Coordinates of C-alpha atoms in Angstrom, one line a residue:
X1 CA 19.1 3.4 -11.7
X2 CA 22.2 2.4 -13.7
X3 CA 23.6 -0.7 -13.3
X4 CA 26.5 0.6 -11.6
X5 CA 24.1 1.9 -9.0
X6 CA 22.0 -1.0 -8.5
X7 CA 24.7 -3.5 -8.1
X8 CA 26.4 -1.2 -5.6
X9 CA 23.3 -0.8 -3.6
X10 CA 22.5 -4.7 -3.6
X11 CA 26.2 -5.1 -2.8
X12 CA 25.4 -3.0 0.0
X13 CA 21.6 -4.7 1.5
X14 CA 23.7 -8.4 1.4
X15 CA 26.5 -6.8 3.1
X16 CA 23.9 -5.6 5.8
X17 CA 22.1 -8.9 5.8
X18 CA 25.6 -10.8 6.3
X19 CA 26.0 -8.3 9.7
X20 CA 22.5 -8.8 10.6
X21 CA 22.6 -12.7 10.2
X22 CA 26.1 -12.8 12.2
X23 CA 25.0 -10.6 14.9
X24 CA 21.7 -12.7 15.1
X25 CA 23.7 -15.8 15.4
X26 CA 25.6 -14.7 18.0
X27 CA 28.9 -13.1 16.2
X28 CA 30.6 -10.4 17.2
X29 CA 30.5 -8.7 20.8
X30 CA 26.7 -9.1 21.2
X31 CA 25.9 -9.4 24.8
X32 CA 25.5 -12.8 25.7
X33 CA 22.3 -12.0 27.7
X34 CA 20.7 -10.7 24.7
X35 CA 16.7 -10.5 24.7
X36 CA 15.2 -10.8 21.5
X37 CA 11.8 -10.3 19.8
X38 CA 9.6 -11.1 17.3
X39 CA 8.9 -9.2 14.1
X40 CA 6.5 -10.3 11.7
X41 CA 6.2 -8.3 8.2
X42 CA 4.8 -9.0 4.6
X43 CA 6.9 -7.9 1.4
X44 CA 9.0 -9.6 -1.7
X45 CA 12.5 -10.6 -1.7
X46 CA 12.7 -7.0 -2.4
X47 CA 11.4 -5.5 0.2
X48 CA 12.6 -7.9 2.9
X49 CA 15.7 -7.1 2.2
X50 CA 15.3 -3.5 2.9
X51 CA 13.8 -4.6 6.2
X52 CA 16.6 -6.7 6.6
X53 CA 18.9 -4.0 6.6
X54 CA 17.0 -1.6 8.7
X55 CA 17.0 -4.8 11.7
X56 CA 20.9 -5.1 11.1
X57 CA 20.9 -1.2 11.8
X58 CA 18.9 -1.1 15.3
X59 CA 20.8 -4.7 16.2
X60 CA 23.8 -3.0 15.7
X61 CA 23.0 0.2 18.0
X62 CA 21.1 -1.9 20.2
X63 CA 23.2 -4.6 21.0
X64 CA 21.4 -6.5 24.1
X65 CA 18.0 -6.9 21.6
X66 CA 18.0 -9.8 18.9
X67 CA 15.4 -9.2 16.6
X68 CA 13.5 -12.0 14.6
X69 CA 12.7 -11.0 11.4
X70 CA 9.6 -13.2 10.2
X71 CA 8.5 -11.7 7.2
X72 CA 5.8 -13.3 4.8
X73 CA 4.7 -13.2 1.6
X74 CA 1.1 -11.2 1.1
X75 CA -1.4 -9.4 2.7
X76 CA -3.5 -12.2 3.4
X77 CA -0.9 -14.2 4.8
X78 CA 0.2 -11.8 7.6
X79 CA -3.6 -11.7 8.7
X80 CA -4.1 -15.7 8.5
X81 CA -0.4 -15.6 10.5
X82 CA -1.5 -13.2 12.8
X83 CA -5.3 -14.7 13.3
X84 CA -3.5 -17.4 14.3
X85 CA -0.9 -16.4 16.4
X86 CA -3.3 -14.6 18.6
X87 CA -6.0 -17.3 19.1
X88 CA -3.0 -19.9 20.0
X89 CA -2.0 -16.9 22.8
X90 CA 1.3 -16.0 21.6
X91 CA 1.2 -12.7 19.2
X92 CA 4.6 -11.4 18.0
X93 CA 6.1 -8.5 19.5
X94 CA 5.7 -6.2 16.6
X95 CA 3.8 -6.5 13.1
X96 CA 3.3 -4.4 10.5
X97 CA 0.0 -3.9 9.7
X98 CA -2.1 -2.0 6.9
X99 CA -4.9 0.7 8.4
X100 CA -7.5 -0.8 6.2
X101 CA -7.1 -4.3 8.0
X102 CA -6.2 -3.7 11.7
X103 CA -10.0 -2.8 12.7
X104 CA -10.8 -6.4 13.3
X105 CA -8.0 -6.4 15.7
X106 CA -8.1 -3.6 17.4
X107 CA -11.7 -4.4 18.3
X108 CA -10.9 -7.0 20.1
X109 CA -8.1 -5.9 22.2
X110 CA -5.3 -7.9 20.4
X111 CA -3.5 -4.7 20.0
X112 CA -1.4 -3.0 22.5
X113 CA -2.1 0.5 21.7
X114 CA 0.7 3.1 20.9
X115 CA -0.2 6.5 22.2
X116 CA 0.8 6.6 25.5
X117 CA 4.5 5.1 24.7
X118 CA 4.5 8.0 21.8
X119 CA 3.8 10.8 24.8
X120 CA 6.4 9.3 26.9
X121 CA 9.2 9.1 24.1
X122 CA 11.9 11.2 24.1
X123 CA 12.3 10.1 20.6
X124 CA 9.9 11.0 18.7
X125 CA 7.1 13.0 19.1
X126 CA 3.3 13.4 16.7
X127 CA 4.1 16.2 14.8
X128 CA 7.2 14.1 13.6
X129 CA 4.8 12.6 11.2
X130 CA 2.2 13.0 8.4
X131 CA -1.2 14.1 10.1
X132 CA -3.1 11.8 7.4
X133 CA -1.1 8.8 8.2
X134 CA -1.6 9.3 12.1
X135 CA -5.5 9.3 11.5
X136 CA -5.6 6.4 9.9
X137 CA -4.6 4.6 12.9
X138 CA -7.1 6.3 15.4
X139 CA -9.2 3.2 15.7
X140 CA -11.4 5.1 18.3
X141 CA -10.9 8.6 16.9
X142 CA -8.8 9.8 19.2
X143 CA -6.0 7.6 20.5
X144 CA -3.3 6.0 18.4
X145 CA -3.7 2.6 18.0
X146 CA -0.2 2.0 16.3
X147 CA 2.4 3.9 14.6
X148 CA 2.4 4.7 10.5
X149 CA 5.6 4.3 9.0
X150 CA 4.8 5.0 5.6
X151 CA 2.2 7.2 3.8
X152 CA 1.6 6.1 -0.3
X153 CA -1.1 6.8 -2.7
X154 CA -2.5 4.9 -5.5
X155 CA -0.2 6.6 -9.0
X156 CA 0.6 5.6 -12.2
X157 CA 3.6 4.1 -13.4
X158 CA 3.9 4.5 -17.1
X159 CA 6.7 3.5 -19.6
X160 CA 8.1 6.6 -20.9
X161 CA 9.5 4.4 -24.1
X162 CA 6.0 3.7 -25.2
X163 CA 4.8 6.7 -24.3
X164 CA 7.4 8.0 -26.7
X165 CA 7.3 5.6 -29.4
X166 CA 3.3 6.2 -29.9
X167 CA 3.8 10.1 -29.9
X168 CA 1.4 10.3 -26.7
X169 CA 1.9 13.1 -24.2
X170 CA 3.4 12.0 -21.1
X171 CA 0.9 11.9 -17.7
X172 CA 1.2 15.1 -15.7
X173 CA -0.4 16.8 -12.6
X174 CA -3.8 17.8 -13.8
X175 CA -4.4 15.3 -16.8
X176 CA -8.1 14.0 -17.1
X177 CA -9.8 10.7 -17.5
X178 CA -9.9 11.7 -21.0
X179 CA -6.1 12.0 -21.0
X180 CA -5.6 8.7 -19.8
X181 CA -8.2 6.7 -21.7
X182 CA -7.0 8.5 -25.1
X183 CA -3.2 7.3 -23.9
X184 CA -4.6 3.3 -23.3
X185 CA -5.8 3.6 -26.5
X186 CA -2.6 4.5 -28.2
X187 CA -0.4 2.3 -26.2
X188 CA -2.6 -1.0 -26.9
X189 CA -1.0 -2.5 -29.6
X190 CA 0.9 -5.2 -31.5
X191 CA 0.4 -7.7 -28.1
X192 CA 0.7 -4.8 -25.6
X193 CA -1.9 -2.8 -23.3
X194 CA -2.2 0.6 -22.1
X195 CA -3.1 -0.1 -18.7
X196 CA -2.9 -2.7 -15.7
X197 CA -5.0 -2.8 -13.0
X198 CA -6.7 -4.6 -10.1
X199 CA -9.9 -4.7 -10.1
X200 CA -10.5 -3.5 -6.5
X201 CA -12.3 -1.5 -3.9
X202 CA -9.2 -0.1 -3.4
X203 CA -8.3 0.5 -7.0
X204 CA -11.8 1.5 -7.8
X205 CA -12.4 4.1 -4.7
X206 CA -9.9 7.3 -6.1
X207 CA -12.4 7.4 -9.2
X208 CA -15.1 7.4 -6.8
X209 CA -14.3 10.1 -5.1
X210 CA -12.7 11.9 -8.3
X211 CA -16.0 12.3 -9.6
X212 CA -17.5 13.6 -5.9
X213 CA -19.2 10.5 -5.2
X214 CA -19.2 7.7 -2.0
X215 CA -18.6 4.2 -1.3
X216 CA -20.9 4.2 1.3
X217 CA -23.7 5.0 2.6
X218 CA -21.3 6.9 6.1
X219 CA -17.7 6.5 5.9
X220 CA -17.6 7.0 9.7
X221 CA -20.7 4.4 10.5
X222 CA -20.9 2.4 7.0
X223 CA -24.0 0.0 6.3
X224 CA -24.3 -0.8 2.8
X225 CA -21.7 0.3 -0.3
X226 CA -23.5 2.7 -2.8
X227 CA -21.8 1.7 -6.2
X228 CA -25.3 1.9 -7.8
X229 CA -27.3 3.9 -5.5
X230 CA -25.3 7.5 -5.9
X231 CA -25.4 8.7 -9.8
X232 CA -21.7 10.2 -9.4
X233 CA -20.6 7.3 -8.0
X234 CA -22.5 4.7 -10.7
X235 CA -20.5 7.0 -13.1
X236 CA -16.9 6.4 -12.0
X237 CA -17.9 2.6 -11.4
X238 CA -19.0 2.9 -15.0
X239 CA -16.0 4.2 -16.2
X240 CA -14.2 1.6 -14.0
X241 CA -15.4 -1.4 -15.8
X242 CA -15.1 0.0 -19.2
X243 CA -11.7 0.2 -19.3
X244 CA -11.9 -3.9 -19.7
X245 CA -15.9 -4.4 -21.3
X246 CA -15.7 -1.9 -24.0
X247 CA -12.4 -0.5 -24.2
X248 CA -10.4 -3.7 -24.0
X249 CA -6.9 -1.5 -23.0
X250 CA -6.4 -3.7 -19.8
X251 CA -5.4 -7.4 -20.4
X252 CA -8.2 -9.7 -20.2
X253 CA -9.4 -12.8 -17.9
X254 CA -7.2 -15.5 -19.7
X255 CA -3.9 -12.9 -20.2
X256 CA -4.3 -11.4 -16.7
X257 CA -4.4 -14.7 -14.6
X258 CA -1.3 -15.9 -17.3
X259 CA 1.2 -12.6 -16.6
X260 CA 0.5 -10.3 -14.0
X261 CA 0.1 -6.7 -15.0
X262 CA 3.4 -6.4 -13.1
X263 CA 5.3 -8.4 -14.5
X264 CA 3.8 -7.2 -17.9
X265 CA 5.0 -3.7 -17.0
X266 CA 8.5 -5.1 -16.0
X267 CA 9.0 -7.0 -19.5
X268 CA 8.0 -3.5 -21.0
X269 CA 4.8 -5.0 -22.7
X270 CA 2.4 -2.3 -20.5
X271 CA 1.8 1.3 -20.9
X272 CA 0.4 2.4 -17.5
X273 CA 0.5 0.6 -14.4
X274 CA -1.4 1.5 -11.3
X275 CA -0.2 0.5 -7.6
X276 CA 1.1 1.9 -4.9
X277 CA 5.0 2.9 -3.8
X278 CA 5.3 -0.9 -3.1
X279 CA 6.3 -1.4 -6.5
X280 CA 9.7 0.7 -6.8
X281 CA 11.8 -2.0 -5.0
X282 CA 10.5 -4.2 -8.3
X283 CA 10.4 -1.7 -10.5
X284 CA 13.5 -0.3 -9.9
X285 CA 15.2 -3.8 -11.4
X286 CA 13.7 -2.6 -15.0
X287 CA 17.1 -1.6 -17.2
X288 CA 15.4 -1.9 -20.6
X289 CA 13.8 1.3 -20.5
X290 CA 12.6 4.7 -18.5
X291 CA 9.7 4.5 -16.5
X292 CA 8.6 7.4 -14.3
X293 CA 5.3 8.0 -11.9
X294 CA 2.5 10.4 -12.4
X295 CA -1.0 11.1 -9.8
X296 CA -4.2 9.7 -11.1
X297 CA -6.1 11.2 -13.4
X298 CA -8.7 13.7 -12.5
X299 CA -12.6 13.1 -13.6
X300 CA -14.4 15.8 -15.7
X301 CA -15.7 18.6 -13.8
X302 CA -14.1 16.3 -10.4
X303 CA -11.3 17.0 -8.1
X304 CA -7.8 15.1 -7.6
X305 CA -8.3 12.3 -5.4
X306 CA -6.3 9.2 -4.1
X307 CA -6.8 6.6 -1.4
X308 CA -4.5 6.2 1.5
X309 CA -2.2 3.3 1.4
X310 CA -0.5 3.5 5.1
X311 CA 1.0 0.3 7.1
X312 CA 1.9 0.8 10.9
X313 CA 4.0 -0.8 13.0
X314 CA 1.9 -2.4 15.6
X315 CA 2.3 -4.1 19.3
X316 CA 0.5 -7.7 20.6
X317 CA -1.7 -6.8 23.1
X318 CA -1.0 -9.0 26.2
X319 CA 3.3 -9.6 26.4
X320 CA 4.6 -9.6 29.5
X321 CA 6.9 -6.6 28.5
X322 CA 6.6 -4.3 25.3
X323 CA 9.8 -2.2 26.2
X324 CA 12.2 -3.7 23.6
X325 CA 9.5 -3.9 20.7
X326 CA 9.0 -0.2 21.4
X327 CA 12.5 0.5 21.7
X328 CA 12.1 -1.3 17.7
X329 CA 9.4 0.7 16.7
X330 CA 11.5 4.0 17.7
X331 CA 14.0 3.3 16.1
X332 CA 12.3 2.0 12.5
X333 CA 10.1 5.3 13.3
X334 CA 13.3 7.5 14.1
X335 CA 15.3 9.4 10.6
X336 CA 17.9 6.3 10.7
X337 CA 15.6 4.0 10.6
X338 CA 13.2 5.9 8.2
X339 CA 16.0 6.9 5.3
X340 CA 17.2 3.1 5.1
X341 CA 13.6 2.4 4.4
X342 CA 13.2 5.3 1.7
X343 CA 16.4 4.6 0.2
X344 CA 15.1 0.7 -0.3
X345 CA 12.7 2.3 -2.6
X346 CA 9.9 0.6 -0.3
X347 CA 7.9 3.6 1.3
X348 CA 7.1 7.3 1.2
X349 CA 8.2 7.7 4.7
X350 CA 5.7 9.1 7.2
X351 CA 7.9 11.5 9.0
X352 CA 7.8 14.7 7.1
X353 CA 11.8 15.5 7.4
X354 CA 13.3 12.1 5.7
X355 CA 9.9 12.3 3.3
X356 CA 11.5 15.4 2.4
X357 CA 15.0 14.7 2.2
X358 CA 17.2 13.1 -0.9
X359 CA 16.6 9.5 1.0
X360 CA 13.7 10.2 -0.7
X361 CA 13.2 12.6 -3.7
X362 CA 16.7 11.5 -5.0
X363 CA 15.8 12.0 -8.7
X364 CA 19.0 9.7 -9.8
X365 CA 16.8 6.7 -8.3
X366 CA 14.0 6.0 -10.0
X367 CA 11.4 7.0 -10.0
X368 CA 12.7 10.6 -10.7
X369 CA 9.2 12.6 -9.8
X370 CA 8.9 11.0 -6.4
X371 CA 7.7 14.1 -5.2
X372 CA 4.3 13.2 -6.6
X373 CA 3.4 10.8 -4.0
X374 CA 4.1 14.3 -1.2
X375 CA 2.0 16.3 -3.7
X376 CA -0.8 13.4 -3.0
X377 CA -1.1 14.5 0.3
X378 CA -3.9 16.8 0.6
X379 CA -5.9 14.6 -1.4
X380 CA -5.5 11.3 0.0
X381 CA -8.8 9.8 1.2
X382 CA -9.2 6.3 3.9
X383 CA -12.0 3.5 3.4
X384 CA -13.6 2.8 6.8
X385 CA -11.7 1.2 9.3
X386 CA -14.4 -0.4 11.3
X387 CA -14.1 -4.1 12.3
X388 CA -15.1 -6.3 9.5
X389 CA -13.9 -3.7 6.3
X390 CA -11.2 -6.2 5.4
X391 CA -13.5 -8.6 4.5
X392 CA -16.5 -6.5 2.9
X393 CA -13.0 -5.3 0.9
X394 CA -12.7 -8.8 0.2
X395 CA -15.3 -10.5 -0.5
X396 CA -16.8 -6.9 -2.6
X397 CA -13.9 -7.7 -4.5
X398 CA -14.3 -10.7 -5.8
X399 CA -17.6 -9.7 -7.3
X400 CA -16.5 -7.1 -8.4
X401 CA -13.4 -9.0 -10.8
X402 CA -16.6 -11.0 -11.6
X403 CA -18.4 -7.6 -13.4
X404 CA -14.3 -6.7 -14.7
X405 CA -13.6 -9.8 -16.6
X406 CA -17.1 -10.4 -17.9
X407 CA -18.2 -13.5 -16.1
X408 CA -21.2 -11.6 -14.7
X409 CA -23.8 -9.2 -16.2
X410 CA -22.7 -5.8 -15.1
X411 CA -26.3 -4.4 -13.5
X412 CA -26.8 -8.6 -12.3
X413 CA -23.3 -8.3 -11.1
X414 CA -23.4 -4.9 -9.2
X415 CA -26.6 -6.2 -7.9
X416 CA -25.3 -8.8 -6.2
X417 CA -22.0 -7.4 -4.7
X418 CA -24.3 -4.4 -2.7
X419 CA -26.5 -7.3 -1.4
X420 CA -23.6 -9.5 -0.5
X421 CA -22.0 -7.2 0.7
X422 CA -24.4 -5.8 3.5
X423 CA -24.6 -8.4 5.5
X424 CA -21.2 -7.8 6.4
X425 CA -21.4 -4.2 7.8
X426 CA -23.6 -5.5 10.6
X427 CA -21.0 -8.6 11.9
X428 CA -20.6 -8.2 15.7
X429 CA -17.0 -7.7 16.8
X430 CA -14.3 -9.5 15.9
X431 CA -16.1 -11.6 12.9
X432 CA -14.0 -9.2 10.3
X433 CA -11.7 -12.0 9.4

């Protein structure tokens, strides 16, 4: 994005938040018996504000709703916020949610769930949206449990400049582990690296199933994880951990916890990057150089894979009245509220049309190949969703940047996360926080 571009389009989101903040406050013609509820989100300055904007939209064409935008900062504090607001009795109206953490609520009830308000909408209907997404959000199998409103997939971002300047090849459809390791190398140089990356269950499970092996033991009824106990698997973990213990082409302990890989790749001192679409909103303030996206990298003799990253827009179980938060969900859900959100940069939309439309695939915002995260699609793959996966995910985690960065032994290390670990399959009910 030029900066022309950029400064027109934040010129536009503060415009939108002025409205939105106005209307909130009471300005305009607002009714004066306006009802209001309570939306609680997580995202960067970045992202909020394309929230922001979307709220200022349905406020606007909804004119007796006030809508209080409550967004924080992570991940883990929209569960802590949410664990909390539902033990004290009072849940928000509406929270967005990722499908790899709502199990622990919707096993206990705290979620109002969706599909009988979809069947009754005149708004929008299931085959509005991505199949994959609306699985992910089946707690029981069957019934949806919320709404998706985004469908992304673990990719590479790679700086194009470096990519140019070291004569590599740049990452296309198809490229192998091979491919990518050979491009770290090159790119890992004078103070740079080739590659950032968490290390994650998340991060670590499209390698997994790359190179046709499991997490665990049964992704539908999981006991134990299987990092060492399945050879394909134990391979791809392998691989995994070498980018850091042999290779060295992802910062290390020290480097890492000094400069995030992100904001390595946004100073232009990082080859390859690997998150999600949550990025572009960040990414797209980069105006030192090109940077694109590419899919994974595919294992030898494996298939493509990715993992799932959805987030759904979710009701408290228990409110007097869901009609205006569903009214909300509608309208983020319908194309208005959808393209505001794709042309934010923020998601890959879930419904199919504005996924497919230039909200979307506009090639003049970057990045230009969007239409790798669609082409994902048929090989996107979900961790369990039972009750306490959030915090196997977790606490696997942490050992498992334990084996990354060297503190631990791998084989002592790997050890250890499979036994700690299994405990936590077996929690009863609602002890996944």
């Amino acid at each position: 994005m030029t900066n022309t571009r950029a400064r027109r389009w934040i010129g536009l989101v503060m415009a939108a938040l002025l409205a939105g903040y106005a209307a909130g406050c009471g300005g305009g013609d607002r009714a004066d018996d306006a009802s209001g509820i309570t939306v609680v989100l997580f995202g960067d300055a970045e992202e909020v504000a394309g929230y922001r904007t979307m709220v200022a939209a349905f406020e606007e064409a909804n004119r007796d709703v006030d809508v209080n935008l409550s967004p924080v900062a992570s991940q883990d504090e929209l569960m802590a916020r949410l664990t909390t607001s539902f033990a004290g009795g009072k849940p928000p109206d509406v929270f967005l949610l990722n499908y790899r953490r709502y199990g622990q609520f919707a096993a206990q009830g705290a979620i109002e769930p969706a599909q009988s308000y979809l069947e009754r909408s005149t708004v929008l209907k299931e085959s509005d949206f991505s199949p994959q997404a609306l699985d992910a959000f089946r707690f029981d199998g069957k019934a949806l449990t919320c709404l998706p409103q985004n469908l992304s997939s673990l990719v590479v971002y790679y700086n194009a400049d470096l990519f140019a300047a070291a004569g590599v090849p740049l990452p296309k459809a198809g490229w192998t582990w091979d491919d990518f390791l050979a491009a770290a190398r090159a790119l890992t140089r004078d103070g740079r690296y080739g590659v950032g990356v968490e290390p994650s269950v998340p991060r670590l499970a499209p390698f997994v199933w790359s190179n046709r092996g499991e997490l665990v033991d049964d992704p539908a009824r999981p006991t134990t994880l299987t990092l060492t106990r399945d050879p394909a698997t134990r391979r791809a973990v392998d691989w995994f951990l070498d980018l850091q213990l042999t290779h060295h082409v992802v910062p290390p302990d020290a480097e890492e916890q000094s400069e995030s890989s992100e904001a390595r790749f946004l100073r232009g001192t990082l080859g390859m990057y690997l998150n999600s679409r949550v990025a572009v909103p960040t990414l797209r303030t980069i105006d030192g150089f090109t940077w694109d996206v590419a899919p994974l990298p595919v294992a030898p003799g494996g298939v493509p894979a990715s993992i799932l990253h959805s987030d759904a827009y979710c009701m408290g179980a228990g409110l007097p009245d869901h009609g205006d938060a569903w009214r909300f969900i509608e309208f983020a859900m319908g194309p208005g509220g959808q393209r505001i959100l794709a042309e934010s940069g923020r998601t890959v939309p879930s419904r199919l049309d504005v996924a497919n439309s230039p909200a979307f695939l506009d090639p003049a915002a970057p990045p230009k190949s969007s239409r790798v995260y669609l082409d994902a699609a048929p090989h996107l793959r979900a961790t369990p969703r039972t009750a306490t996966w959030s915090r196997v995910e977790r606490e696997a985690g942490t050992l498992l940047a334990e084996v990354f960065y060297g503190r631990v032994g791998r084989e002592e290390g790997l050890r250890r996360l499979e036994e700690q670990s299994r405990p936590l399959f077996a929690l009863p009910t609602g002890a996944g926080g």
